[in-house]
């Protein structure tokens, strides 16, 4: 009888253990007004290493298909890899300038941020960063940290085997975070995926002018979207 | 024949059939050495007809729909391939034909889906400007472009000469911006001596944005006078830029580097890679990556 009781008590625990493996992913977090409230707090701004633009291939492809698709897109790939990402690398300076002009103390962390060098937070809850940024408070003398994590830049094209099922689309994928360095609480989180189709003909190698333009438009649109909360909230913050 | 050979053969057949089907729609600017010898010669201006050239809508370029279309196409292809396999056709000697059929059908489906996405964007653009198009059509502006270009060239000291050996073919298209605040006039221009093109170019002119709340109504007010004024200004600027392009041999002496140029007109933001070649009186001229000349009503810092 005791054994049966112990087994019955263990059931809910086992159930919870199973459920913890089905964690809810972190959804977007709108910018907390606390970010604007304390003007004396220091804000650090960092960006991860900006990956070189690349031509991503998605869809059902075997190894041979990947080889064929890589070969047939070689000219485009060569052009994509020459595209410039310096405006994204310089973006933290623009954010710092915007915040400084509004009276906030903002400083750019010079080195690209290496996320894999940060320790994960055990049992991180929703609304909190999964990585531990608290050490930045002491090492960089900042109270809050704005992070831009760039996942990819370049083009994206879908395939079925060796059959392209779409024209290349230019894509920039970045996530923006604002972290309270006291407890890793997310004051802001928003993932951005900017996709743009080419205006007109895309397949005009070796220079691909329309595709190139569309990439820089996607890059600009991304930067405009990333900047928006830091501009828009300022307006609402000063209004009575 | 192995399955992989079948696929390779099918790809070769499909690509060779479909490779020549896509027409190139982009004009490549060019200027022959003979143009310099003919710059002072009279020419006859010939404007492409069509009332649809007076009003069009700028199309959106959101990639999300295209991504979904591509994924949907992949699903269709997958189903077709599975059906072929389920019917057991691949093993009875007709493998190459089935594979070619699936590939051809897939390419056609992919193209159709792409066309559908583009068609939808065009339909939305046309719907956006439908009211203005109707208002302008009601004015019966047949030959409006002919008169406007004739006046502009006359004012620039280069009147059209009906008996000239040189023919200046102009195909203009006016597009209302997505935010409805400004008009973009795109003109493809060719200077022909017989069948030879001494000059071929594309000139785009943005109007100054209209301060408006109900923009379509404001453009169409007083029998479309504000809109016609914007078109007239676009024609005048097109002629000015064209003559400058000839005079400077496509801005050959400009050595500004290529960079990302961004500017805002009304509620729209424009971003393009190009080379700034001229900036004066509140207007900037730049060459796009394709060598097209663009005139915008903003001062872009050199």
XYZ file of C-alpha atoms in Angstrom:
542
model
C 0.000 0.000 0.000
C 2.861 2.353 0.897
C 4.507 1.648 -2.394
C 1.351 2.482 -4.276
C 0.979 5.746 -2.329
C 4.574 6.735 -3.068
C 4.045 6.000 -6.741
C 0.897 8.108 -6.792
C 2.704 11.028 -5.120
C 5.543 10.732 -7.645
C 3.164 11.016 -10.612
C 2.601 14.799 -10.421
C 6.339 15.351 -10.000
C 7.060 13.255 -13.077
C 4.364 15.142 -14.951
C 5.968 18.489 -14.081
C 9.400 17.204 -15.054
C 8.048 16.252 -18.481
C 6.373 19.631 -18.881
C 9.534 21.621 -18.141
C 10.931 20.216 -21.383
C 8.098 21.945 -23.254
C 9.152 25.485 -22.254
C 7.269 28.378 -23.829
C 9.592 30.386 -26.081
C 10.217 34.016 -25.132
C 7.781 36.291 -26.920
C 8.403 39.960 -27.747
C 8.561 42.346 -24.804
C 7.544 45.964 -25.407
C 10.014 48.583 -24.185
C 9.483 49.078 -20.476
C 8.953 52.672 -19.360
C 11.572 52.012 -16.688
C 14.140 52.383 -19.473
C 13.256 56.071 -19.812
C 12.436 56.833 -16.204
C 15.931 56.807 -14.719
C 17.931 59.317 -16.716
C 20.908 59.024 -14.369
C 21.414 55.355 -15.184
C 24.112 54.455 -17.692
C 23.156 52.615 -20.847
C 25.618 50.395 -22.672
C 25.036 49.478 -26.328
C 26.534 46.398 -27.918
C 26.260 44.461 -31.144
C 27.336 40.911 -31.906
C 29.693 40.049 -34.728
C 27.879 40.931 -37.984
C 28.094 37.847 -40.192
C 29.265 38.239 -43.753
C 26.323 38.295 -46.193
C 25.589 34.871 -47.563
C 23.152 33.209 -49.950
C 21.028 30.884 -47.803
C 19.255 27.939 -49.390
C 16.158 26.525 -47.706
C 13.761 23.705 -48.473
C 13.990 19.952 -49.031
C 17.400 19.252 -50.503
C 19.646 16.215 -50.456
C 23.416 16.457 -50.479
C 23.543 16.245 -54.262
C 20.856 18.913 -54.539
C 22.848 21.208 -52.258
C 25.917 20.679 -54.420
C 23.960 21.415 -57.612
C 22.273 24.471 -56.135
C 25.550 25.811 -54.770
C 27.177 25.421 -58.185
C 24.333 27.029 -60.130
C 24.234 30.030 -57.785
C 28.007 30.552 -57.663
C 27.973 33.882 -59.513
C 25.253 35.314 -57.316
C 26.970 33.949 -54.220
C 30.201 35.715 -55.182
C 28.354 39.012 -55.478
C 26.419 38.563 -52.232
C 29.662 38.038 -50.339
C 30.936 41.459 -51.448
C 27.990 43.336 -49.920
C 28.807 45.795 -47.181
C 27.498 45.508 -43.605
C 29.346 48.474 -42.118
C 26.150 50.478 -41.593
C 24.905 47.743 -39.259
C 28.244 47.594 -37.423
C 28.055 51.376 -36.917
C 24.423 51.264 -35.807
C 25.171 51.255 -32.036
C 26.832 54.666 -32.501
C 23.602 56.033 -33.983
C 21.575 54.692 -31.063
C 24.070 56.169 -28.595
C 23.862 59.527 -30.348
C 20.047 59.480 -30.240
C 20.003 58.676 -26.534
C 22.739 61.184 -25.679
C 20.912 63.961 -27.501
C 17.946 63.289 -25.228
C 20.017 63.599 -22.097
C 20.750 59.936 -21.385
C 24.181 58.565 -20.625
C 24.902 56.117 -23.413
C 28.128 54.415 -24.321
C 29.007 51.926 -27.047
C 30.851 48.768 -26.077
C 33.688 48.696 -28.558
C 34.242 44.987 -29.107
C 31.639 42.849 -30.893
C 29.677 41.027 -28.233
C 30.398 37.297 -28.053
C 27.228 35.593 -26.866
C 28.885 32.184 -26.593
C 31.268 33.626 -23.977
C 28.347 34.404 -21.642
C 27.156 31.923 -19.037
C 23.618 30.621 -19.382
C 21.207 31.399 -16.550
C 19.914 28.270 -14.874
C 16.138 28.107 -14.821
C 15.683 31.394 -16.665
C 12.064 32.498 -16.541
C 10.058 34.174 -19.264
C 10.798 37.857 -19.297
C 14.416 37.283 -18.321
C 17.494 36.791 -20.421
C 18.709 33.205 -20.846
C 22.304 34.484 -20.736
C 23.885 36.164 -17.748
C 24.815 39.769 -18.515
C 25.114 40.986 -14.919
C 28.921 41.080 -15.050
C 28.734 43.972 -17.521
C 27.591 46.227 -14.689
C 31.016 46.045 -13.076
C 33.216 45.497 -16.110
C 31.698 48.249 -18.264
C 30.170 50.507 -15.615
C 26.681 50.415 -17.081
C 23.260 49.783 -15.534
C 21.326 48.681 -18.604
C 22.501 47.015 -21.774
C 21.084 47.356 -25.277
C 22.060 44.335 -27.374
C 21.679 43.844 -31.114
C 22.198 40.180 -32.013
C 22.663 39.809 -35.760
C 21.798 36.307 -36.965
C 22.201 36.630 -40.723
C 22.368 38.976 -43.696
C 22.203 38.240 -47.406
C 19.701 36.352 -49.496
C 17.243 33.531 -48.896
C 15.948 31.209 -51.576
C 13.691 28.175 -51.306
C 14.266 24.959 -53.229
C 12.670 21.604 -53.718
C 15.562 19.329 -54.560
C 17.437 21.177 -57.270
C 14.369 23.145 -58.330
C 14.295 26.737 -57.094
C 10.775 27.532 -55.910
C 11.333 31.249 -55.439
C 13.542 34.053 -56.651
C 16.190 35.088 -54.112
C 14.826 37.364 -51.420
C 17.113 39.667 -49.488
C 16.941 39.082 -45.770
C 18.341 40.598 -42.590
C 17.691 38.866 -39.261
C 18.439 40.752 -36.031
C 17.119 40.538 -32.471
C 17.118 43.556 -30.171
C 17.236 43.338 -26.384
C 17.386 45.778 -23.494
C 18.546 44.076 -20.302
C 18.453 45.302 -16.718
C 21.895 44.345 -15.457
C 20.707 43.981 -11.843
C 18.773 40.813 -12.528
C 18.885 40.088 -16.328
C 15.272 41.190 -16.671
C 14.273 41.921 -20.259
C 13.138 45.507 -20.543
C 12.716 45.001 -24.279
C 12.948 42.122 -26.720
C 11.988 42.055 -30.373
C 13.173 39.762 -33.145
C 13.226 41.318 -36.614
C 13.272 39.447 -39.910
C 13.249 41.823 -42.864
C 12.482 40.209 -46.217
C 12.422 42.200 -49.439
C 11.664 41.030 -52.958
C 13.547 42.461 -55.881
C 11.984 45.271 -57.880
C 12.330 44.037 -61.465
C 14.727 41.436 -62.813
C 17.080 39.845 -60.274
C 19.168 37.490 -62.359
C 21.559 39.933 -63.990
C 25.009 38.681 -63.209
C 27.728 39.380 -62.474
C 26.708 42.654 -60.768
C 23.050 41.869 -59.905
C 22.124 45.577 -59.535
C 18.489 45.085 -58.538
C 19.330 42.367 -56.025
C 22.103 44.530 -54.576
C 19.806 47.518 -54.170
C 17.185 45.388 -52.511
C 19.734 44.142 -49.971
C 20.683 47.670 -48.941
C 17.004 48.564 -48.711
C 16.450 45.585 -46.405
C 19.436 46.700 -44.326
C 18.085 50.239 -44.076
C 14.581 49.038 -43.218
C 16.044 46.869 -40.460
C 17.918 49.812 -38.984
C 14.815 51.993 -39.110
C 12.834 49.289 -37.265
C 15.598 48.801 -34.685
C 15.750 52.547 -33.991
C 11.994 53.043 -33.704
C 11.506 52.205 -29.999
C 14.394 54.488 -29.031
C 12.824 57.397 -30.916
C 9.119 56.777 -30.419
C 9.311 56.272 -26.681
C 11.176 59.541 -26.310
C 8.226 61.395 -27.743
C 5.753 59.698 -25.398
C 8.119 60.156 -22.454
C 8.214 63.941 -22.795
C 4.503 64.399 -23.388
C 2.579 65.212 -20.237
C 19.127 4.653 -66.569
C 19.618 5.424 -62.864
C 17.284 7.725 -60.957
C 20.009 10.374 -60.645
C 20.649 10.338 -64.388
C 16.907 10.732 -64.927
C 16.884 13.808 -62.689
C 19.912 15.293 -64.396
C 18.401 14.785 -67.836
C 15.094 16.192 -66.690
C 16.818 19.286 -65.287
C 18.705 19.839 -68.528
C 15.543 19.566 -70.599
C 13.523 21.778 -68.298
C 16.144 24.499 -67.981
C 16.796 24.613 -71.698
C 13.092 24.958 -72.387
C 12.407 27.558 -69.770
C 15.689 29.438 -69.924
C 14.683 31.487 -72.953
C 11.214 32.306 -71.716
C 11.988 35.150 -69.327
C 12.206 38.460 -71.202
C 14.625 41.117 -70.009
C 12.703 44.232 -69.089
C 15.577 46.474 -67.991
C 16.921 49.168 -70.306
C 20.724 49.296 -70.451
C 21.950 52.885 -70.781
C 24.317 53.476 -73.671
C 25.833 56.365 -75.554
C 27.738 56.022 -78.826
C 30.653 58.212 -79.890
C 28.491 59.483 -82.744
C 26.248 61.263 -80.244
C 28.890 63.963 -79.687
C 28.802 64.712 -83.437
C 25.032 64.943 -83.454
C 24.390 66.860 -80.259
C 23.505 70.077 -82.096
C 21.407 68.351 -84.733
C 17.621 68.796 -84.650
C 15.469 65.839 -83.678
C 11.832 64.821 -83.886
C 10.194 64.029 -80.555
C 7.978 60.958 -80.557
C 6.160 60.044 -77.343
C 4.713 56.588 -76.748
C 0.923 56.721 -76.572
C -1.388 55.328 -73.902
C -3.533 56.965 -71.246
C -2.301 54.463 -68.657
C 1.047 56.273 -68.790
C -0.500 59.263 -67.054
C -1.363 57.480 -63.790
C 0.085 54.350 -62.222
C 0.786 53.106 -58.696
C 4.091 52.187 -57.081
C 4.174 48.518 -56.082
C 5.057 47.210 -52.645
C 8.073 44.895 -52.286
C 7.338 42.915 -49.149
C 9.266 39.649 -49.231
C 7.048 37.755 -46.786
C 4.473 36.879 -49.448
C 7.212 35.668 -51.789
C 8.708 33.470 -49.058
C 5.300 31.901 -48.394
C 4.776 31.433 -52.116
C 8.102 29.632 -52.423
C 7.283 27.329 -49.520
C 3.826 26.681 -50.980
C 5.408 25.774 -54.306
C 7.709 23.300 -52.562
C 4.658 21.659 -50.986
C 2.968 21.343 -54.393
C 6.063 19.764 -55.886
C 6.369 17.371 -52.984
C 2.767 16.228 -53.443
C 3.269 15.738 -57.176
C 6.404 13.685 -56.627
C 4.729 11.556 -53.952
C 1.752 10.900 -56.229
C 4.058 9.796 -58.997
C 5.890 7.448 -56.619
C 2.631 6.129 -55.105
C 1.311 5.266 -58.557
C 4.414 3.101 -58.993
C 5.322 4.733 -62.300
C 8.983 5.321 -61.422
C 9.887 1.633 -61.581
C 8.381 0.599 -64.895
C 10.807 2.182 -67.384
C 9.055 5.544 -67.680
C 11.233 7.072 -64.925
C 12.872 9.725 -67.123
C 9.551 10.929 -68.462
C 7.952 11.107 -65.034
C 10.951 12.969 -63.587
C 10.950 15.432 -66.498
C 7.235 15.942 -66.077
C 7.537 16.648 -62.357
C 10.431 19.058 -62.908
C 8.729 20.902 -65.765
C 5.483 21.101 -63.882
C 7.325 22.289 -60.790
C 9.115 25.065 -62.638
C 5.854 26.177 -64.175
C 4.137 26.136 -60.775
C 7.031 28.116 -59.246
C 6.822 30.700 -62.011
C 3.038 30.886 -61.735
C 3.219 31.418 -57.982
C 5.827 34.115 -58.428
C 3.702 35.779 -61.077
C 0.730 35.557 -58.735
C 2.627 37.389 -55.986
C 3.754 40.070 -58.435
C 0.284 40.257 -59.969
C -1.254 40.786 -56.558
C 1.196 43.618 -55.822
C 0.319 45.265 -59.150
C -3.405 44.843 -58.551
C -3.098 46.481 -55.139
C -1.132 49.367 -56.665
C -3.740 49.838 -59.392
C -6.563 49.735 -56.880
C -4.867 52.389 -54.762
C -4.790 54.904 -57.620
C -8.064 53.908 -59.295
C -9.886 57.037 -58.119
C -7.227 59.394 -59.477
C -7.020 57.436 -62.723
C -10.751 57.876 -63.253
C -10.577 61.591 -62.481
C -7.711 62.108 -64.954
C -9.380 59.942 -67.617
C -12.447 62.152 -67.369
C -10.324 65.137 -68.516
C -9.693 63.525 -71.928
C -5.961 64.211 -71.910
C -5.182 62.456 -75.197
C -1.797 63.659 -76.426
C -0.990 65.390 -73.137
C 2.549 64.024 -73.029
C 3.163 65.011 -76.674
C 2.311 68.632 -75.934
C 4.170 68.700 -72.615
C 7.416 67.319 -74.065
C 7.146 69.577 -77.120
C 6.804 72.618 -74.846
C 9.642 71.505 -72.575
C 12.088 70.983 -75.445
C 11.076 74.292 -77.005
C 11.673 76.101 -73.711
C 15.069 74.426 -73.456
C 16.030 75.773 -76.872
C 15.707 72.381 -78.609
C 12.297 72.460 -80.326
C 11.061 69.300 -82.019
C 11.589 69.248 -85.785
C 9.146 66.983 -87.679
C 11.498 66.666 -90.671
C 14.653 65.854 -88.676
C 16.656 62.711 -89.393
C 17.097 62.014 -85.684
C 14.111 60.676 -83.737
C 13.862 60.999 -79.987
C 11.580 58.228 -78.698
C 10.277 58.794 -75.199
C 8.193 56.298 -73.210
C 7.064 58.038 -70.002
C 5.200 56.486 -67.078
C 3.920 58.400 -64.069
C 3.596 56.506 -60.780
C 1.942 57.778 -57.623
C 4.006 56.840 -54.559
C 2.656 54.306 -52.070
C 2.019 57.059 -49.533
C 0.187 59.035 -52.286
C 2.215 62.189 -51.567
C 4.484 62.386 -54.619
C 4.661 61.485 -58.295
C 7.549 59.599 -59.862
C 7.976 59.990 -63.602
C 10.039 57.308 -65.323
C 11.014 57.953 -68.932
C 12.879 55.555 -71.200
C 14.539 57.574 -73.924
C 16.199 56.565 -77.178
C 17.789 58.876 -79.752
C 17.604 57.036 -83.049
C 19.365 57.656 -86.306
C 17.555 55.265 -88.561
C 17.772 51.945 -86.735
C 20.855 52.865 -84.700
C 20.437 54.075 -81.141
C 22.904 56.898 -80.530
C 21.635 57.209 -76.989
C 19.597 54.999 -74.746
C 18.787 55.951 -71.186
C 16.290 55.965 -68.379
C 15.507 59.076 -66.379
C 13.461 59.110 -63.185
C 12.148 62.304 -61.652
C 10.480 62.572 -58.236
C 8.107 65.453 -57.698
C 8.129 67.485 -54.526
C 5.691 65.870 -52.067
C 2.188 67.286 -51.775
C 1.089 68.236 -48.281
C -2.240 66.436 -48.206
C -4.634 64.572 -45.909
C -6.980 63.113 -48.513
C -4.261 62.892 -51.123
C -6.208 61.304 -53.967
C -8.892 63.989 -53.665
C -6.260 66.736 -53.418
C -4.437 65.523 -56.533
C -7.739 65.281 -58.442
C -9.044 68.702 -57.342
C -9.949 71.326 -59.991
C -10.040 68.763 -62.816
C -6.724 67.284 -61.748
C -4.747 70.547 -61.900
C -2.345 69.714 -59.018
C -1.585 66.330 -60.580
C -1.111 67.789 -64.039
C 1.190 70.435 -62.554
C 3.310 67.687 -60.984
C 3.420 65.847 -64.323
C 4.408 69.051 -66.123
C 7.229 69.662 -63.621
C 8.327 66.059 -64.123
C 8.447 66.488 -67.894
C 10.434 69.743 -67.619
C 12.957 68.163 -65.263
C 13.233 65.062 -67.469
C 14.163 67.233 -70.441
C 16.675 69.210 -68.362
C 18.340 66.046 -67.077
C 18.381 64.457 -70.529
C 20.161 67.403 -72.091
C 22.599 67.510 -69.164
C 23.242 63.790 -69.570
C 24.151 64.344 -73.226
C 26.270 67.396 -72.486
C 28.318 65.707 -69.755
C 28.534 62.380 -71.620
C 26.654 60.634 -68.862
C 28.422 62.606 -66.103
C 31.762 61.129 -67.109
C 33.776 63.638 -65.087
C 32.064 62.813 -61.794
C 34.219 60.603 -59.574
C 32.059 60.334 -56.464
C 32.171 56.833 -55.019
C 29.241 54.458 -54.951
C 27.373 54.563 -51.651
C 23.976 54.036 -50.076
C 21.813 57.098 -50.736
C 18.737 57.564 -48.570
C 16.145 60.296 -48.553
C 12.554 60.877 -47.481
C 9.704 62.239 -49.545
C 6.362 62.626 -47.821
C 5.927 59.521 -45.663
C 8.111 57.344 -47.899
C 11.762 56.561 -47.422
C 13.880 55.748 -50.455
C 17.151 53.856 -50.268
C 19.379 53.048 -53.193
C 23.019 52.421 -54.006
C 24.349 54.986 -56.430
C 26.761 57.796 -57.222
C 25.817 61.396 -56.562
C 26.637 63.430 -59.697
C 24.980 66.809 -59.149
C 23.307 68.695 -56.346
C 21.913 72.210 -56.696
C 18.839 74.337 -56.026
C 17.387 71.744 -53.667
C 17.600 68.929 -56.225
C 20.069 66.069 -56.377
C 20.994 63.902 -59.321
C 22.507 60.475 -58.943
C 23.310 57.474 -61.091
C 21.834 54.177 -59.938
C 23.714 50.866 -60.126
C 22.146 50.382 -63.542
C 23.320 53.757 -64.801
C 19.824 55.252 -64.685
C 19.737 58.961 -63.871
C 17.513 59.944 -60.961
C 16.456 63.429 -59.941
C 15.048 63.924 -56.439
C 13.796 67.102 -54.714
C 16.135 66.824 -51.732
C 19.681 67.937 -51.074
C 21.808 64.841 -50.530
C 25.100 65.679 -48.836
C 28.087 64.811 -51.057
